[in-house]
Coordinates of C-alpha atoms in Angstrom, one line a residue:
Chain A
M211 CA 61.6 68.5 240.1
S212 CA 64.4 70.7 241.5
F213 CA 68.2 71.0 241.3
D214 CA 70.1 70.9 244.6
L215 CA 72.9 73.5 244.5
G216 CA 74.2 73.1 248.0
G217 CA 72.2 75.1 250.5
F218 CA 69.4 76.0 248.1
S219 CA 67.6 74.5 245.1
I220 CA 66.2 75.7 241.8
T221 CA 62.9 74.3 240.5
A222 CA 62.9 72.9 236.9
S223 CA 60.2 75.4 235.9
T224 CA 62.2 78.4 237.2
S225 CA 65.2 77.1 235.3
Q226 CA 63.1 76.7 232.1
V227 CA 61.8 80.3 232.3
M228 CA 65.3 81.7 232.9
L229 CA 66.6 79.8 229.9
I230 CA 63.8 81.0 227.6
I231 CA 64.5 84.6 228.6
F232 CA 68.2 84.0 228.1
A233 CA 67.6 82.6 224.7
I234 CA 65.6 85.7 223.6
Y235 CA 68.4 87.9 225.0
S236 CA 71.0 86.0 223.1
V237 CA 69.2 86.1 219.8
V238 CA 68.8 89.9 220.2
I239 CA 72.4 90.6 220.8
V240 CA 73.7 88.2 218.1
G241 CA 71.2 89.8 215.8
F242 CA 72.5 93.2 216.6
G243 CA 76.0 92.1 215.6
F244 CA 74.9 90.9 212.2
Y245 CA 72.8 94.0 211.7
I246 CA 75.7 96.3 212.4
K247 CA 77.9 94.2 210.1
Y248 CA 75.4 94.6 207.3
Q249 CA 75.1 98.3 207.8
S250 CA 78.9 98.8 207.9
R251 CA 79.3 96.9 204.6
K252 CA 76.5 98.9 203.0
G253 CA 78.2 102.1 204.0
G254 CA 81.6 101.0 202.8
K255 CA 83.0 101.2 206.4
D256 CA 84.0 97.6 206.8
G257 CA 87.7 98.1 207.5
L258 CA 89.8 97.6 210.6
A259 CA 89.7 101.2 211.7
S260 CA 85.9 101.3 211.7
F261 CA 85.9 97.9 213.5
L262 CA 88.1 99.2 216.3
T263 CA 86.8 102.8 216.6
G264 CA 83.3 102.9 215.1
G265 CA 84.5 105.8 213.0
G266 CA 85.1 107.8 216.2
G267 CA 81.5 109.0 216.5
L268 CA 79.8 107.0 219.2
G269 CA 77.2 108.7 221.4
A270 CA 77.6 109.6 225.1
F271 CA 75.4 106.8 226.4
A272 CA 77.2 104.2 224.2
I273 CA 80.6 105.5 225.4
A274 CA 79.4 105.3 229.0
M275 CA 78.0 101.8 228.6
I276 CA 81.1 100.4 226.9
A277 CA 83.3 102.0 229.6
A278 CA 81.1 100.8 232.4
T279 CA 80.4 97.3 231.2
N280 CA 84.1 96.7 230.1
S281 CA 85.1 97.4 233.7
M282 CA 82.3 95.3 235.3
A283 CA 83.0 91.7 234.6
G284 CA 81.8 88.5 236.1
G285 CA 83.4 89.6 239.3
T286 CA 80.7 92.3 239.8
M287 CA 77.7 90.0 239.4
V288 CA 79.2 86.7 240.7
A289 CA 82.6 86.7 242.4
A290 CA 82.4 89.9 244.4
P291 CA 79.0 89.0 246.0
G292 CA 80.5 85.6 246.6
L293 CA 83.5 87.0 248.3
G294 CA 81.4 89.3 250.4
Y295 CA 79.3 86.3 251.4
S296 CA 82.4 84.4 252.6
V297 CA 84.5 87.2 254.0
G298 CA 82.2 90.1 254.9
F299 CA 81.9 93.8 254.2
T300 CA 85.6 94.4 253.7
A301 CA 85.4 92.4 250.5
A302 CA 82.8 95.0 249.3
L303 CA 84.6 98.1 250.4
V304 CA 88.0 97.3 248.7
Y305 CA 86.3 97.8 245.3
Y306 CA 84.7 101.1 246.1
A307 CA 87.7 103.2 244.9
G308 CA 86.5 102.0 241.5
F309 CA 83.6 104.5 241.6
L310 CA 85.8 106.8 239.5
T311 CA 87.1 104.0 237.2
A312 CA 86.0 105.8 234.0
A313 CA 87.6 109.0 235.3
Y314 CA 90.9 107.3 236.0
G315 CA 91.3 106.1 232.4
L316 CA 88.9 107.7 230.0
G317 CA 88.6 111.0 232.0
S318 CA 92.3 111.3 232.5
V319 CA 93.6 110.7 229.0
G320 CA 90.4 111.0 226.9
R321 CA 90.7 114.5 225.7
K322 CA 94.4 114.3 224.8
V323 CA 93.9 111.0 223.0
A324 CA 91.0 112.4 221.0
I325 CA 93.1 115.4 219.9
L326 CA 96.1 113.2 219.1
R327 CA 93.9 110.8 217.2
D328 CA 92.8 113.7 215.0
R329 CA 96.4 114.8 214.5
T330 CA 97.7 111.3 213.7
G331 CA 94.9 109.1 212.5
A332 CA 95.7 106.5 215.2
V333 CA 93.2 103.7 215.8
T334 CA 94.8 102.2 218.9
F335 CA 96.1 103.7 222.1
Q336 CA 99.4 101.9 221.6
Q337 CA 99.9 103.5 218.2
L338 CA 100.0 106.8 220.0
L339 CA 102.5 105.7 222.5
G340 CA 104.6 104.2 219.7
L341 CA 104.7 107.5 217.9
R342 CA 105.3 109.4 221.1
F343 CA 108.4 107.3 221.9
Q344 CA 109.4 106.3 218.4
S345 CA 109.8 102.7 219.7
K346 CA 108.6 99.4 218.4
K347 CA 109.9 97.8 221.6
V348 CA 107.6 99.9 223.8
V349 CA 104.6 99.0 221.6
G350 CA 105.7 95.3 221.6
A351 CA 106.1 95.2 225.3
L352 CA 102.7 96.8 225.9
A353 CA 101.1 94.4 223.3
I354 CA 102.6 91.2 224.8
T355 CA 102.0 92.1 228.4
G356 CA 98.5 93.3 227.5
A357 CA 97.5 90.3 225.4
F358 CA 98.9 87.9 228.1
G359 CA 97.0 89.6 230.9
L360 CA 93.8 90.0 228.9
T361 CA 93.7 86.4 227.7
F362 CA 94.0 85.0 231.3
F363 CA 91.5 87.5 232.5
A364 CA 89.2 86.2 229.8
V365 CA 89.7 82.7 231.2
G366 CA 88.2 83.8 234.5
Q367 CA 85.2 85.3 232.8
I368 CA 84.5 82.2 230.7
T369 CA 84.8 80.0 233.8
S370 CA 82.4 82.3 235.7
G371 CA 79.9 82.1 232.9
A372 CA 80.2 78.4 232.5
K373 CA 79.7 77.8 236.3
V374 CA 76.6 80.0 236.4
F375 CA 75.1 78.3 233.4
A376 CA 75.8 74.9 234.9
A377 CA 74.2 75.9 238.1
V378 CA 71.0 77.4 236.6
T379 CA 70.4 74.5 234.3
G380 CA 71.1 72.1 237.1
S381 CA 72.8 69.9 234.5
N382 CA 76.4 70.5 235.6
S383 CA 76.8 71.4 231.9
Y384 CA 80.0 73.3 232.5
Y385 CA 81.2 72.7 228.9
L386 CA 77.9 73.8 227.3
G387 CA 78.1 76.9 229.5
I388 CA 81.6 77.6 228.2
L389 CA 80.4 77.2 224.6
L390 CA 77.4 79.5 225.1
T391 CA 79.5 82.1 226.9
I392 CA 82.2 82.3 224.3
V393 CA 80.3 81.6 221.1
I394 CA 77.7 84.3 221.6
T395 CA 80.3 86.8 222.6
V396 CA 82.6 86.1 219.7
I397 CA 79.8 86.2 217.2
Y398 CA 78.6 89.7 218.1
T399 CA 82.2 91.0 218.6
V400 CA 83.6 89.7 215.3
S401 CA 80.5 90.6 213.3
G402 CA 80.1 94.2 214.3
G403 CA 83.2 95.3 216.2
I404 CA 83.0 98.3 218.5
K405 CA 79.7 99.5 217.0
S406 CA 78.1 96.1 217.8
M407 CA 79.7 96.2 221.3
A408 CA 78.3 99.7 221.8
K409 CA 74.7 98.7 221.0
V410 CA 74.9 95.5 223.0
A411 CA 76.6 97.3 225.9
C412 CA 73.6 99.7 226.1
I413 CA 71.2 96.7 226.4
Q414 CA 73.6 94.9 228.8
G415 CA 74.0 98.0 231.0
V416 CA 70.2 98.5 231.4
I417 CA 69.8 94.8 232.2
M418 CA 72.5 94.9 234.8
L419 CA 70.9 98.0 236.4
I420 CA 67.5 96.2 236.6
A421 CA 69.1 93.1 238.0
T422 CA 71.1 95.1 240.6
F423 CA 68.1 97.1 241.9
S424 CA 65.9 94.0 242.0
I425 CA 68.4 92.0 244.1
I426 CA 69.2 94.7 246.6
G427 CA 65.5 95.6 246.9
V428 CA 64.4 92.1 247.7
L429 CA 67.4 91.5 250.0
I430 CA 66.7 94.6 252.1
A431 CA 63.0 93.7 252.2
N432 CA 63.7 90.1 253.3
N433 CA 66.2 91.2 255.9
V434 CA 63.9 93.9 257.4
E435 CA 61.1 91.4 257.5
Q436 CA 63.2 88.8 259.2
Y437 CA 65.2 91.0 261.7
G438 CA 63.2 94.3 261.9
S439 CA 65.7 96.7 260.4
V440 CA 69.0 96.8 258.5
Q441 CA 70.8 97.6 261.8
A442 CA 69.2 94.6 263.4
T443 CA 70.5 92.5 260.5
M444 CA 74.0 93.8 261.1
E445 CA 73.7 93.0 264.8
Y446 CA 72.6 89.5 264.0
L447 CA 75.6 89.0 261.7
G448 CA 77.8 90.4 264.4
T449 CA 76.6 87.6 266.8
A450 CA 76.2 84.7 264.3
F451 CA 79.1 85.5 262.0
P452 CA 81.3 88.1 263.7
G453 CA 83.8 88.0 260.8
A454 CA 81.3 89.4 258.5
I455 CA 81.4 92.8 260.2
Q456 CA 85.0 92.8 261.2
A457 CA 87.4 94.7 258.8
D458 CA 90.3 92.2 259.1
T459 CA 88.4 89.1 258.0
G460 CA 90.1 87.8 254.9
F461 CA 92.3 90.9 254.4
S462 CA 95.2 92.2 256.4
F463 CA 95.5 96.0 256.5
W464 CA 98.2 96.1 253.8
N465 CA 96.5 93.5 251.7
A466 CA 93.3 95.5 251.8
M467 CA 95.2 98.7 250.9
G468 CA 96.9 97.0 247.9
T469 CA 93.7 95.4 246.7
A470 CA 91.8 98.6 246.9
L471 CA 94.5 100.5 245.0
F472 CA 94.8 97.8 242.3
A473 CA 91.1 97.0 241.9
G474 CA 90.0 100.7 242.2
V475 CA 92.6 103.0 240.7
G476 CA 95.0 100.6 239.0
L477 CA 92.4 99.1 236.7
G478 CA 91.5 102.5 235.2
A479 CA 94.5 102.3 232.9
V480 CA 94.3 98.8 231.5
P481 CA 93.9 98.0 227.8
H482 CA 90.2 97.3 227.7
A483 CA 89.4 100.4 229.7
L484 CA 91.6 102.5 227.3
S485 CA 90.2 101.1 224.1
V486 CA 87.1 103.4 224.6
T487 CA 89.3 106.4 224.1
M488 CA 89.2 105.7 220.4
T489 CA 85.5 105.9 220.0
Y490 CA 84.3 109.6 220.2
N491 CA 85.1 112.9 218.6
N492 CA 83.1 115.3 220.7
H493 CA 84.0 116.9 224.0
K494 CA 80.4 117.0 225.3
K495 CA 79.9 113.3 224.4
L496 CA 83.1 112.3 226.2
K497 CA 82.1 114.3 229.3
Q498 CA 78.6 112.9 229.4
G499 CA 80.0 109.5 228.8
V500 CA 82.4 109.6 231.7
L501 CA 79.8 111.0 234.0
I502 CA 77.2 108.4 233.1
S503 CA 79.8 105.6 233.2
C504 CA 80.9 106.6 236.7
C505 CA 77.3 106.8 238.0
V506 CA 76.4 103.4 236.5
F507 CA 79.5 101.7 237.8
T508 CA 79.0 103.2 241.3
L509 CA 75.5 102.0 241.4
I510 CA 76.0 98.5 240.1
Q511 CA 79.4 97.7 241.6
G512 CA 78.6 99.5 244.9
I513 CA 75.4 97.6 245.3
M514 CA 76.3 94.2 244.1
C515 CA 79.4 94.0 246.2
F516 CA 77.2 94.7 249.2
T517 CA 74.7 91.8 248.5
G518 CA 77.0 89.0 249.8
P519 CA 76.8 89.7 253.5
L520 CA 73.1 90.5 253.3
T521 CA 72.5 87.2 251.6
R522 CA 74.4 85.4 254.4
A523 CA 72.0 86.8 256.9
I524 CA 69.1 85.2 255.0
N525 CA 70.8 81.9 254.0
P526 CA 74.0 81.1 255.8
G527 CA 74.1 77.6 254.3
L528 CA 75.3 78.3 250.8
E529 CA 78.0 75.7 250.1
T530 CA 79.3 77.6 247.0
A531 CA 79.7 81.3 247.8
D532 CA 79.8 82.2 244.1
Y533 CA 76.2 81.1 243.9
T534 CA 75.1 84.0 246.0
T535 CA 73.6 86.0 243.1
I536 CA 72.0 82.8 241.6
F537 CA 70.4 82.1 245.0
N538 CA 69.0 85.7 245.1
A539 CA 67.7 85.5 241.6
T540 CA 66.1 82.1 241.8
N541 CA 64.8 81.9 245.4
L542 CA 63.9 85.5 246.3
L543 CA 62.4 86.8 243.0
P544 CA 59.9 85.6 240.5
S545 CA 61.2 83.3 237.7
W546 CA 60.9 86.0 235.0
M547 CA 63.0 88.4 237.1
G548 CA 65.4 85.6 237.8
G549 CA 65.7 85.2 234.0
I550 CA 66.6 88.9 233.6
I551 CA 69.2 88.6 236.4
F552 CA 70.6 85.6 234.7
C553 CA 70.9 87.7 231.5
G554 CA 72.5 90.4 233.7
I555 CA 75.1 88.0 234.9
F556 CA 75.9 86.9 231.4
A557 CA 75.7 90.5 230.2
A558 CA 78.5 91.5 232.6
I559 CA 80.6 88.5 231.6
Q560 CA 80.1 88.9 227.8
S561 CA 80.5 92.6 227.8
S562 CA 83.9 92.3 229.5
L563 CA 84.9 89.3 227.3
A564 CA 84.1 91.3 224.2
G565 CA 86.2 94.2 225.5
L566 CA 89.0 91.9 226.3
A567 CA 88.9 90.1 223.0
M568 CA 88.8 93.4 221.1
A569 CA 91.6 95.0 223.0
G570 CA 93.8 91.9 223.0
A571 CA 93.2 91.3 219.3
S572 CA 93.9 94.9 218.3
M573 CA 97.2 94.9 220.3
L574 CA 98.4 91.8 218.6
A575 CA 97.0 92.4 215.2
K576 CA 97.4 96.1 214.7
D577 CA 100.1 97.2 217.2
F578 CA 102.4 94.1 217.0
V579 CA 101.9 92.4 213.6
V580 CA 101.0 95.3 211.4
D581 CA 102.7 98.3 212.9
C582 CA 105.9 96.6 214.1
W583 CA 106.3 93.8 211.5
K584 CA 104.2 94.2 208.4
P585 CA 103.4 97.9 207.9
N586 CA 102.3 97.5 204.3
T587 CA 99.5 95.0 205.0
P588 CA 96.4 96.0 203.0
P589 CA 93.3 97.1 205.1
K590 CA 91.2 94.1 204.3
T591 CA 94.0 91.7 205.3
Q592 CA 94.4 93.7 208.5
S593 CA 90.7 93.1 209.3
T594 CA 91.2 89.4 208.6
I595 CA 94.3 89.3 210.9
N596 CA 92.3 91.0 213.6
T597 CA 89.4 88.6 213.3
A598 CA 91.9 85.7 213.5
F599 CA 93.3 87.1 216.8
V600 CA 89.9 87.6 218.3
L601 CA 89.1 84.0 217.6
G602 CA 92.6 82.9 218.7
I603 CA 92.3 84.7 222.1
A604 CA 88.9 83.2 222.5
L605 CA 90.2 79.7 221.7
V606 CA 93.2 79.9 224.0
A607 CA 91.1 81.2 226.8
T608 CA 88.5 78.5 226.2
L609 CA 91.1 75.7 226.2
I610 CA 92.5 76.8 229.5
A611 CA 89.0 77.2 231.0
L612 CA 88.1 73.6 229.9
R613 CA 90.3 72.4 232.7
P614 CA 89.9 74.8 235.7
S615 CA 92.5 73.9 238.3
E616 CA 94.3 75.5 241.1
L617 CA 97.1 76.4 238.7
T618 CA 94.6 78.1 236.4
Q619 CA 93.2 80.1 239.3
Y620 CA 96.7 81.3 240.1
M621 CA 97.1 82.4 236.5
I622 CA 93.8 84.3 236.5
N623 CA 94.5 86.0 239.8
F624 CA 97.9 87.3 238.9
A625 CA 97.2 88.2 235.2
L626 CA 95.0 91.2 235.9
A627 CA 97.2 92.7 238.6
A628 CA 100.3 92.0 236.5
L629 CA 98.6 93.9 233.7
A630 CA 97.8 96.9 235.9
A631 CA 101.4 96.9 237.3
A632 CA 102.8 96.9 233.8
W633 CA 100.5 99.5 232.2
Y634 CA 99.4 102.0 234.8
F635 CA 102.4 104.3 235.0
P636 CA 103.6 103.9 231.5
V637 CA 100.2 104.8 230.1
L638 CA 99.6 107.8 232.3
V639 CA 103.1 109.1 232.8
G640 CA 104.0 108.3 229.2
M641 CA 101.1 110.4 227.9
Y642 CA 101.9 113.5 230.1
W643 CA 105.4 113.6 231.4
K644 CA 107.6 115.4 228.9
K645 CA 110.8 113.9 230.1
A646 CA 109.7 110.3 229.8
T647 CA 111.9 108.3 227.4
A648 CA 111.5 105.0 225.5
K649 CA 114.0 103.2 227.7
G650 CA 112.2 104.5 230.8
M651 CA 108.9 103.2 229.4
L652 CA 110.3 99.8 228.5
A653 CA 112.0 99.4 232.0
S654 CA 108.7 100.4 233.6
I655 CA 106.5 98.0 231.6
I656 CA 108.9 95.0 231.9
G657 CA 109.9 95.8 235.5
G658 CA 106.3 96.3 236.7
F659 CA 105.2 93.1 235.0
A660 CA 108.2 90.9 236.1
S661 CA 108.2 92.2 239.7
Y662 CA 104.5 91.5 240.1
V663 CA 104.9 88.0 238.9
L664 CA 107.9 87.4 241.2
F665 CA 106.1 89.0 244.3
Y666 CA 102.9 87.1 243.5
F667 CA 104.7 83.7 243.6
M668 CA 106.6 84.8 246.8
S669 CA 103.4 86.0 248.6
S670 CA 100.9 83.4 247.4
V671 CA 102.4 80.3 246.0
I672 CA 105.8 79.3 247.5
P673 CA 105.1 78.1 251.1
S674 CA 108.3 79.3 252.7
T675 CA 108.2 82.8 251.2
K676 CA 104.5 83.0 251.7
A677 CA 104.8 82.7 255.4
W678 CA 107.6 85.3 255.5
W679 CA 105.6 87.7 253.4
A680 CA 102.6 87.4 255.7
T681 CA 104.6 88.1 258.8
A682 CA 107.4 90.5 257.7
L683 CA 105.4 92.5 255.1
G684 CA 101.9 92.3 256.7
G685 CA 100.6 90.3 253.8
V686 CA 100.8 93.3 251.5
H687 CA 99.2 92.7 248.1
A688 CA 101.9 92.0 245.5
F689 CA 100.6 94.7 243.3
L690 CA 101.6 97.5 245.6
P691 CA 105.4 97.0 245.6
A692 CA 105.4 96.1 241.9
W693 CA 103.4 99.3 241.1
L694 CA 105.9 101.4 242.9
I695 CA 108.8 99.7 241.3
S696 CA 107.2 100.4 237.9
L697 CA 107.1 104.1 238.8
V698 CA 110.6 104.2 240.1
L699 CA 112.0 102.5 237.0
L700 CA 110.1 104.9 234.7
V701 CA 111.4 108.0 236.4
A702 CA 115.0 106.8 237.1
V703 CA 115.7 105.3 233.7
S704 CA 114.1 108.2 231.9
Y705 CA 116.3 110.7 233.8
A706 CA 119.3 108.5 233.1
T707 CA 118.5 108.4 229.3
Q708 CA 117.6 112.0 228.6
R709 CA 120.0 112.0 225.7
D710 CA 117.7 109.5 224.0
R711 CA 114.8 111.8 223.8
I712 CA 112.7 111.9 220.6
K713 CA 113.1 114.5 217.9
L714 CA 111.5 117.9 218.6
G715 CA 109.1 117.4 215.7
Y716 CA 107.5 114.4 217.4
F717 CA 107.5 116.1 220.8
Q718 CA 105.5 119.0 219.3
V719 CA 102.8 116.7 218.0
F720 CA 102.2 115.5 221.6
F721 CA 102.5 118.7 223.5
C722 CA 102.4 121.8 221.4
E723 CA 99.8 123.9 219.5
D724 CA 101.8 124.0 216.3
Y725 CA 103.5 121.0 214.8
D726 CA 104.7 119.7 211.5
E727 CA 102.3 117.2 209.9
K728 CA 105.3 115.2 208.8
Y729 CA 105.9 114.1 212.4
A730 CA 102.3 113.1 212.9
K731 CA 102.4 110.1 210.7
I732 CA 101.8 106.9 212.5
D733 CA 104.0 104.7 210.2
T734 CA 107.4 106.2 211.4
L735 CA 108.3 103.8 214.2
K736 CA 112.0 103.0 214.6
D737 CA 113.8 100.0 216.2
Chain B
M15 CA 102.1 131.6 210.0
E16 CA 102.7 128.1 211.3
D17 CA 105.5 127.6 208.8
K18 CA 107.3 130.7 209.9
K19 CA 107.1 129.6 213.5
L20 CA 108.3 126.1 212.9
S21 CA 111.1 127.1 210.5
N22 CA 112.9 128.9 213.4
V23 CA 113.6 125.6 215.1
D24 CA 115.3 122.4 214.1
L25 CA 112.6 119.8 214.4
E26 CA 115.1 117.0 213.8
S27 CA 117.0 118.0 216.9
T28 CA 117.0 115.9 220.0
D29 CA 119.1 118.4 221.9
Y30 CA 116.4 120.4 223.6
D31 CA 115.1 120.8 227.1
P32 CA 111.5 119.5 227.3
A33 CA 110.7 121.9 230.1
Q34 CA 111.7 124.9 228.0
V35 CA 109.7 124.0 224.9
G36 CA 107.0 126.6 224.5
N37 CA 103.8 127.0 222.6
L38 CA 102.1 124.2 224.6
D39 CA 98.6 123.3 223.6
R40 CA 96.6 124.2 226.7
R41 CA 94.0 121.5 225.8
L42 CA 96.6 118.9 226.2
E43 CA 97.8 120.5 229.4
A44 CA 94.3 120.5 230.8
G45 CA 94.3 116.7 230.5
K46 CA 97.3 116.5 232.7
K47 CA 95.5 118.3 235.5
D48 CA 92.6 115.9 235.1
A49 CA 94.9 112.9 235.4
V50 CA 96.6 114.2 238.5
F51 CA 93.4 115.3 240.2
F52 CA 91.5 112.0 239.6
H53 CA 94.3 109.8 240.6
V54 CA 95.3 111.8 243.6
I55 CA 91.7 111.8 245.0
G56 CA 91.4 108.1 244.2
V57 CA 94.6 107.2 246.1
V58 CA 93.9 109.6 249.0
A59 CA 90.3 108.4 249.4
T60 CA 91.5 104.8 249.3
V61 CA 94.2 105.4 251.9
I62 CA 91.9 107.3 254.2
A63 CA 89.0 104.8 253.9
T64 CA 91.3 101.8 254.5
I65 CA 92.8 103.4 257.6
W66 CA 89.3 104.3 258.8
M67 CA 88.1 100.7 258.2
Y68 CA 90.9 99.2 260.2
A69 CA 90.9 101.8 262.9
F70 CA 87.2 101.2 263.8
G71 CA 86.5 97.8 262.4
T72 CA 88.7 95.4 264.1
G73 CA 87.2 95.2 267.6
D74 CA 84.4 93.2 269.2
P75 CA 81.3 93.5 267.0
A76 CA 79.1 93.8 270.1
E77 CA 81.0 97.0 271.0
M78 CA 80.8 98.6 267.5
K79 CA 79.2 102.0 267.1
Y80 CA 76.5 102.3 264.4
F81 CA 75.9 105.0 261.9
L82 CA 73.2 105.0 259.2
G83 CA 72.2 101.5 260.3
M84 CA 75.7 100.0 259.7
P85 CA 78.8 99.7 261.8
M86 CA 80.6 103.0 261.6
W87 CA 83.7 101.5 259.9
I88 CA 81.4 100.5 257.0
S89 CA 79.2 103.5 256.7
G90 CA 82.1 105.9 257.3
A91 CA 84.1 104.2 254.5
I92 CA 81.1 104.4 252.2
V93 CA 80.8 108.1 253.0
I94 CA 84.5 108.7 252.2
Y95 CA 84.2 107.0 248.8
L96 CA 81.0 108.9 248.0
V97 CA 82.7 112.2 248.8
M98 CA 85.5 111.1 246.4
F99 CA 82.9 110.3 243.8
A100 CA 81.1 113.6 244.3
A101 CA 84.4 115.5 244.0
G102 CA 85.2 113.7 240.8
M103 CA 81.7 114.4 239.4
I104 CA 81.9 118.1 240.2
W105 CA 85.3 118.3 238.6
L106 CA 84.0 116.7 235.5
V107 CA 80.9 118.9 235.3
K108 CA 83.1 122.0 235.5
W109 CA 85.3 120.7 232.6
E110 CA 86.0 123.5 230.2
E111 CA 84.7 122.3 226.8
F112 CA 86.8 122.8 223.7
P113 CA 87.0 121.1 220.3
L114 CA 88.9 117.9 220.2
T115 CA 90.3 118.8 216.8
A116 CA 93.9 118.5 215.8
R117 CA 94.4 122.3 216.0
F118 CA 92.4 124.7 218.0
K119 CA 93.6 128.3 217.9
K120 CA 94.4 127.9 214.2
N121 CA 90.8 127.1 213.5
K122 CA 89.5 130.1 215.4
E123 CA 91.9 132.5 213.7
S124 CA 91.0 131.1 210.3
E125 CA 87.3 131.4 211.0
K126 CA 87.7 135.1 212.1
E127 CA 89.6 135.9 209.0
G128 CA 87.0 134.0 206.9
G129 CA 89.6 131.4 205.9
N130 CA 89.2 127.6 205.5
K131 CA 89.1 125.3 208.5
T132 CA 92.2 123.1 208.7

């Protein structure tokens, strides 16, 4: 018996082997979560701080894997190969600026954040910015835009996982796929926090590497066997599907530029990428972590994005482009390897989901509820609130994913770019520019977010403005102008509000060698 | 020593020029150079690679020149991004290492004098 997936099929025996391997993988990672929870309780380190930071003592490989796997979501293993299959090599290349993703976020602010963490005892990145600008409004704006963006990004991940599961089982069990994707992730996230994520991310990173090398190896081998060489394969694509090797297929110049800047550079400073800055206390570990993360990301993202067009040369008949990786796993490789790749796909999705849930929950629980609203909340209650928000985000994302629709897809697409437009300059400039003010930060966060939403609807949804945007503005990605508006607002409003700068005592905590401990206390937020 | 330095300034003051505040922690300033470097090479590489792609990749596929087995617009863009990657890695490897503790010089001075670490 076999399952027809439109252009290819999966035998029942292959499906069974894949599911057995997936079951073993799931038991291992859930087991890790409970083991970490047990160890934390035994050591008396069961509070929210330990949940979010792991005590600040994670090793280099763990740091690297969290950073890399947080940034590589279902898009890396599923959607990017699918887009490459449909559109061609441009779809791969627009993601390559992300080779330095860990450097854009962790490498750029990592050392300063670690020092500031030691000075202030902060457990979240937003706490530091809150202290820097003495503003609950800045923290609140970051928390709300961050949680919004992350929740809808999570919807995309859950949908990807559910579709993959439904395809592999041949059962169209989309809802069962949603359940498995979200339940396993929530269990190991809630039970062990960042330490659990770290251990699991190491396993997931290795699985993703094995999956990546297996797929590209078999694809190149099959193409060379069929056409004689890689160049001959490219020449075949040029005659059979010319768009695959033409740069302007699917992306105008300005659209490609904006996508590359957003997907490569912009995503380095988003919440789930920055949450890793709370997990280490050693310069050497940080350096090694960033190096390893960049190498892993380059290998996996760089190779997986490339597999789409090569798959098209072998099987041009896939009806669902997002099944590119599933086709490669089930039809070109042995069943057991297909099972590992299936785990690799889920590893990418779950690792990002875990990072999204952790980051989103900490923003709402710690930064918004506790720090802005209820500062005297006992530590155990803080942990409970955080757990509630992890579950809440998972629930909201799941409910939206239950009914995937065109509207849902719009939400997912714009959520991540809106997040990058809102966070990028406030995070980086706010951490380093001495003249940045709270009002400048607030204008930048809200202005970047709002302008992206407006430009997105103008460029992609409203028919009349969509046509105008394509002709008058060359189809530029909405992120690009919103990003620039965010920067202009930060600089202009900061210069206009220099009289509202923070007290020198707080300034010294963030920039000087000597400082008064009184100003390094996190619980001093105003307004 | 720290108290004497800090007692000379009004830490409650908001009337100061950020550009004139001295005694900057060079570890925190090092991070600024990293941020500027990584983001500038990221943006520059992206702009150059995208221009390259569209300069050489929009013609007739039959007329395209090949390099490393792929159309030049693809392999050239990959090379550009790999150069960006290599530059970033070299910068990282050359990172000066220092403790990520709250205070740096203070620790070193205390240790030399045989005092307690803060």
